[in-house]
Amino acid sequence: NDMPSLEDVFFVKGKVAIVTGGSSGLGFNVTARLLQGGANVVMASFNPAEENNACGVLETKGYGPDRVRFFQANVTDEDDLEALIKFTDETFGSIDILVTCAAVWSYAQIYNLPKAEFEKAVGVNLTGTFLTVKHVSKYMIDHNKHHADELYDIANKLDGTAKELVHAAVIDYETGTAKLEKALKALEG
Protein backbone atom coordinates (compact mmCIF):
# COMPACT_ATOMS: atom_id res chain seq x y z
CA ASN A 1 0.00 0.00 0.00
CA ASP A 2 1.61 3.25 -1.18
CA MET A 3 -0.99 5.53 0.41
CA PRO A 4 0.61 8.01 2.83
CA SER A 5 -0.64 7.98 6.41
CA LEU A 6 -2.89 10.77 7.66
CA GLU A 7 0.01 11.89 9.85
CA ASP A 8 2.11 12.43 6.70
CA VAL A 9 -0.70 14.12 4.78
CA PHE A 10 -1.85 16.55 7.49
CA PHE A 11 1.56 17.68 8.79
CA VAL A 12 0.06 17.99 12.28
CA LYS A 13 1.89 15.28 14.20
CA GLY A 14 2.85 16.64 17.60
CA LYS A 15 0.89 19.89 17.10
CA VAL A 16 -1.79 21.14 19.47
CA ALA A 17 -5.19 22.26 18.18
CA ILE A 18 -8.20 24.01 19.60
CA VAL A 19 -11.44 23.16 17.80
CA THR A 20 -14.41 25.29 18.83
CA GLY A 21 -17.61 23.35 18.42
CA GLY A 22 -15.27 20.37 18.39
CA SER A 23 -17.47 17.92 20.26
CA SER A 24 -20.32 17.69 17.74
CA GLY A 25 -21.13 17.94 14.04
CA LEU A 26 -18.47 19.22 11.66
CA GLY A 27 -16.23 20.21 14.56
CA PHE A 28 -16.24 16.65 15.90
CA ASN A 29 -15.17 15.35 12.48
CA VAL A 30 -12.36 17.91 12.38
CA THR A 31 -11.30 16.82 15.89
CA ALA A 32 -11.21 13.16 14.80
CA ARG A 33 -9.16 13.92 11.67
CA LEU A 34 -6.67 16.05 13.59
CA LEU A 35 -6.25 13.22 16.10
CA GLN A 36 -5.74 10.75 13.25
CA GLY A 37 -3.13 13.11 11.87
CA GLY A 38 -1.19 13.01 15.14
CA ALA A 39 -2.30 16.29 16.77
CA ASN A 40 -3.46 16.73 20.35
CA VAL A 41 -6.83 18.49 20.53
CA VAL A 42 -8.91 20.53 22.94
CA MET A 43 -12.58 20.42 21.94
CA ALA A 44 -14.34 23.57 23.11
CA SER A 45 -18.11 23.65 23.42
CA PHE A 46 -20.74 25.64 25.25
CA ASN A 47 -22.71 22.44 25.89
CA PRO A 48 -21.22 20.33 28.72
CA ALA A 49 -23.57 17.45 27.85
CA GLU A 50 -21.46 16.79 24.73
CA GLU A 51 -18.33 15.96 26.73
CA ASN A 52 -19.14 12.37 27.74
CA ASN A 53 -20.41 11.35 24.32
CA ALA A 54 -17.57 12.94 22.33
CA CYS A 55 -14.81 11.77 24.67
CA GLY A 56 -16.40 8.32 24.90
CA VAL A 57 -16.48 7.86 21.13
CA LEU A 58 -12.89 9.06 20.77
CA GLU A 59 -11.76 6.81 23.63
CA THR A 60 -13.13 3.77 21.75
CA LYS A 61 -10.91 4.84 18.82
CA GLY A 62 -7.84 4.96 21.08
CA TYR A 63 -7.74 8.70 21.84
CA GLY A 64 -7.76 9.24 25.59
CA PRO A 65 -7.16 12.29 27.77
CA ASP A 66 -3.45 12.26 26.90
CA ARG A 67 -4.47 13.30 23.33
CA VAL A 68 -7.88 14.96 23.53
CA ARG A 69 -9.66 17.02 26.16
CA PHE A 70 -12.98 18.83 26.48
CA PHE A 71 -13.34 22.41 27.71
CA GLN A 72 -16.64 24.19 28.25
CA ALA A 73 -16.47 27.69 26.77
CA ASN A 74 -18.78 30.30 25.36
CA VAL A 75 -17.01 31.78 22.30
CA THR A 76 -18.79 35.10 22.86
CA ASP A 77 -17.23 35.46 26.33
CA GLU A 78 -13.65 36.73 26.30
CA ASP A 79 -12.96 35.45 29.83
CA ASP A 80 -14.01 31.95 28.70
CA LEU A 81 -11.68 32.22 25.71
CA GLU A 82 -8.76 33.27 27.90
CA ALA A 83 -9.51 30.31 30.21
CA LEU A 84 -9.63 27.99 27.15
CA ILE A 85 -6.24 29.25 25.98
CA LYS A 86 -4.73 28.85 29.46
CA PHE A 87 -6.19 25.33 29.80
CA THR A 88 -4.85 24.28 26.40
CA ASP A 89 -1.40 25.69 27.07
CA GLU A 90 -1.22 24.12 30.53
CA THR A 91 -2.56 20.76 29.30
CA PHE A 92 -0.56 20.32 26.09
CA GLY A 93 2.13 23.02 26.33
CA SER A 94 1.25 24.99 23.21
CA ILE A 95 -1.39 26.08 20.71
CA ASP A 96 -0.42 25.57 17.09
CA ILE A 97 -3.75 25.21 15.28
CA LEU A 98 -7.14 26.86 15.62
CA VAL A 99 -10.27 25.59 13.87
CA THR A 100 -13.48 27.52 14.52
CA CYS A 101 -16.58 25.36 14.09
CA ALA A 102 -18.76 26.73 16.90
CA ALA A 103 -22.06 27.72 15.33
CA VAL A 104 -25.77 28.02 16.00
CA TRP A 105 -28.76 28.58 13.76
CA SER A 106 -32.51 28.51 13.97
CA TYR A 107 -34.34 26.46 11.40
CA ALA A 108 -37.31 28.83 11.42
CA GLN A 109 -38.23 30.28 8.06
CA ILE A 110 -36.65 33.70 7.71
CA TYR A 111 -39.99 35.52 7.89
CA ASN A 112 -40.72 33.71 11.19
CA LEU A 113 -37.22 34.08 12.63
CA PRO A 114 -37.28 36.12 15.85
CA LYS A 115 -34.72 38.92 15.99
CA ALA A 116 -33.25 37.47 19.22
CA GLU A 117 -32.49 34.15 17.49
CA PHE A 118 -30.84 35.96 14.58
CA GLU A 119 -28.75 38.04 16.99
CA LYS A 120 -27.70 34.87 18.84
CA ALA A 121 -26.53 33.34 15.55
CA VAL A 122 -24.57 36.48 14.66
CA GLY A 123 -23.11 36.54 18.17
CA VAL A 124 -21.83 32.96 18.08
CA ASN A 125 -21.10 32.54 14.38
CA LEU A 126 -19.52 35.91 13.63
CA THR A 127 -18.55 37.65 16.85
CA GLY A 128 -17.52 34.37 18.50
CA THR A 129 -15.27 33.50 15.59
CA PHE A 130 -13.73 36.98 15.65
CA LEU A 131 -13.09 36.84 19.41
CA THR A 132 -11.62 33.34 19.24
CA VAL A 133 -9.24 34.29 16.44
CA LYS A 134 -8.37 37.53 18.25
CA HIS A 135 -7.34 35.79 21.47
CA VAL A 136 -5.68 32.70 20.00
CA SER A 137 -3.73 34.72 17.42
CA LYS A 138 -2.45 36.97 20.21
CA TYR A 139 -1.29 33.85 22.07
CA MET A 140 0.42 32.61 18.89
CA ILE A 141 2.15 35.95 18.30
CA ASP A 142 3.23 36.19 21.95
CA HIS A 143 4.61 32.63 21.80
CA ASN A 144 6.28 33.01 18.38
CA LYS A 145 4.13 30.36 16.73
CA HIS A 146 3.85 29.69 13.04
CA HIS A 147 6.89 31.22 11.51
CA ALA A 148 6.80 31.47 7.75
CA ASP A 149 9.73 29.01 7.62
CA GLU A 150 7.36 26.24 8.81
CA LEU A 151 4.97 27.02 5.97
CA TYR A 152 7.81 27.03 3.43
CA ASP A 153 8.86 23.61 4.73
CA ILE A 154 5.34 22.32 4.08
CA ALA A 155 5.32 23.92 0.62
CA ASN A 156 8.60 22.29 -0.32
CA LYS A 157 7.01 18.85 0.25
CA LEU A 158 4.43 19.62 -2.45
CA ASP A 159 4.63 19.72 -6.24
CA GLY A 160 3.46 22.06 -8.99
CA THR A 161 0.48 24.32 -8.46
CA ALA A 162 -0.02 23.28 -4.84
CA LYS A 163 3.53 24.37 -4.05
CA GLU A 164 2.98 27.73 -5.78
CA LEU A 165 -0.28 28.30 -3.90
CA VAL A 166 1.33 27.63 -0.52
CA HIS A 167 4.26 29.92 -1.36
CA ALA A 168 1.74 32.65 -2.29
CA ALA A 169 -0.12 32.00 0.96
CA VAL A 170 3.14 32.36 2.92
CA ILE A 171 3.67 35.79 1.43
CA ASP A 172 0.09 36.71 2.40
CA TYR A 173 0.68 35.14 5.82
CA GLU A 174 3.79 37.23 6.48
CA THR A 175 2.01 40.42 5.43
CA GLY A 176 -1.13 39.41 7.32
CA THR A 177 0.82 38.62 10.49
CA ALA A 178 2.37 42.10 10.48
CA LYS A 179 -1.08 43.64 9.91
CA LEU A 180 -2.62 41.45 12.63
CA GLU A 181 0.07 42.46 15.14
CA LYS A 182 -0.58 46.12 14.32
CA ALA A 183 -4.37 45.66 14.64
CA LEU A 184 -4.04 43.85 17.98
CA LYS A 185 -1.83 46.65 19.34
CA ALA A 186 -4.38 49.21 18.17
CA LEU A 187 -7.20 47.27 19.87
CA GLU A 188 -5.23 47.22 23.10
CA GLY A 189 -5.02 51.03 22.85
PDB file of C-alpha atoms in Angstrom, residues 7-13 15 96-97 146-170 173:
ATOM      1  CA  GLU A   7       0.011  11.886   9.847  1.00  0.00           C
ATOM      2  CA  ASP A   8       2.106  12.430   6.704  1.00  0.00           C
ATOM      3  CA  VAL A   9      -0.699  14.122   4.782  1.00  0.00           C
ATOM      4  CA  PHE A  10      -1.850  16.549   7.489  1.00  0.00           C
ATOM      5  CA  PHE A  11       1.561  17.684   8.789  1.00  0.00           C
ATOM      6  CA  VAL A  12       0.059  17.991  12.284  1.00  0.00           C
ATOM      7  CA  LYS A  13       1.886  15.279  14.204  1.00  0.00           C
ATOM      8  CA  LYS A  15       0.894  19.887  17.101  1.00  0.00           C
ATOM      9  CA  ASP A  96      -0.420  25.565  17.086  1.00  0.00           C
ATOM     10  CA  ILE A  97      -3.747  25.209  15.276  1.00  0.00           C
ATOM     11  CA  HIS A 146       3.847  29.692  13.035  1.00  0.00           C
ATOM     12  CA  HIS A 147       6.894  31.219  11.511  1.00  0.00           C
ATOM     13  CA  ALA A 148       6.802  31.471   7.750  1.00  0.00           C
ATOM     14  CA  ASP A 149       9.731  29.005   7.625  1.00  0.00           C
ATOM     15  CA  GLU A 150       7.364  26.237   8.811  1.00  0.00           C
ATOM     16  CA  LEU A 151       4.970  27.017   5.974  1.00  0.00           C
ATOM     17  CA  TYR A 152       7.808  27.034   3.426  1.00  0.00           C
ATOM     18  CA  ASP A 153       8.864  23.614   4.726  1.00  0.00           C
ATOM     19  CA  ILE A 154       5.341  22.321   4.076  1.00  0.00           C
ATOM     20  CA  ALA A 155       5.316  23.924   0.618  1.00  0.00           C
ATOM     21  CA  ASN A 156       8.600  22.285  -0.323  1.00  0.00           C
ATOM     22  CA  LYS A 157       7.015  18.853   0.245  1.00  0.00           C
ATOM     23  CA  LEU A 158       4.434  19.619  -2.455  1.00  0.00           C
ATOM     24  CA  ASP A 159       4.634  19.722  -6.244  1.00  0.00           C
ATOM     25  CA  GLY A 160       3.461  22.064  -8.988  1.00  0.00           C
ATOM     26  CA  THR A 161       0.479  24.323  -8.463  1.00  0.00           C
ATOM     27  CA  ALA A 162      -0.025  23.279  -4.837  1.00  0.00           C
ATOM     28  CA  LYS A 163       3.533  24.370  -4.048  1.00  0.00           C
ATOM     29  CA  GLU A 164       2.980  27.727  -5.782  1.00  0.00           C
ATOM     30  CA  LEU A 165      -0.279  28.295  -3.901  1.00  0.00           C
ATOM     31  CA  VAL A 166       1.333  27.627  -0.521  1.00  0.00           C
ATOM     32  CA  HIS A 167       4.256  29.921  -1.358  1.00  0.00           C
ATOM     33  CA  ALA A 168       1.740  32.648  -2.295  1.00  0.00           C
ATOM     34  CA  ALA A 169      -0.121  32.004   0.958  1.00  0.00           C
ATOM     35  CA  VAL A 170       3.139  32.358   2.918  1.00  0.00           C
ATOM     36  CA  TYR A 173       0.679  35.139   5.822  1.00  0.00           C
TER      37      TYR A 173
END
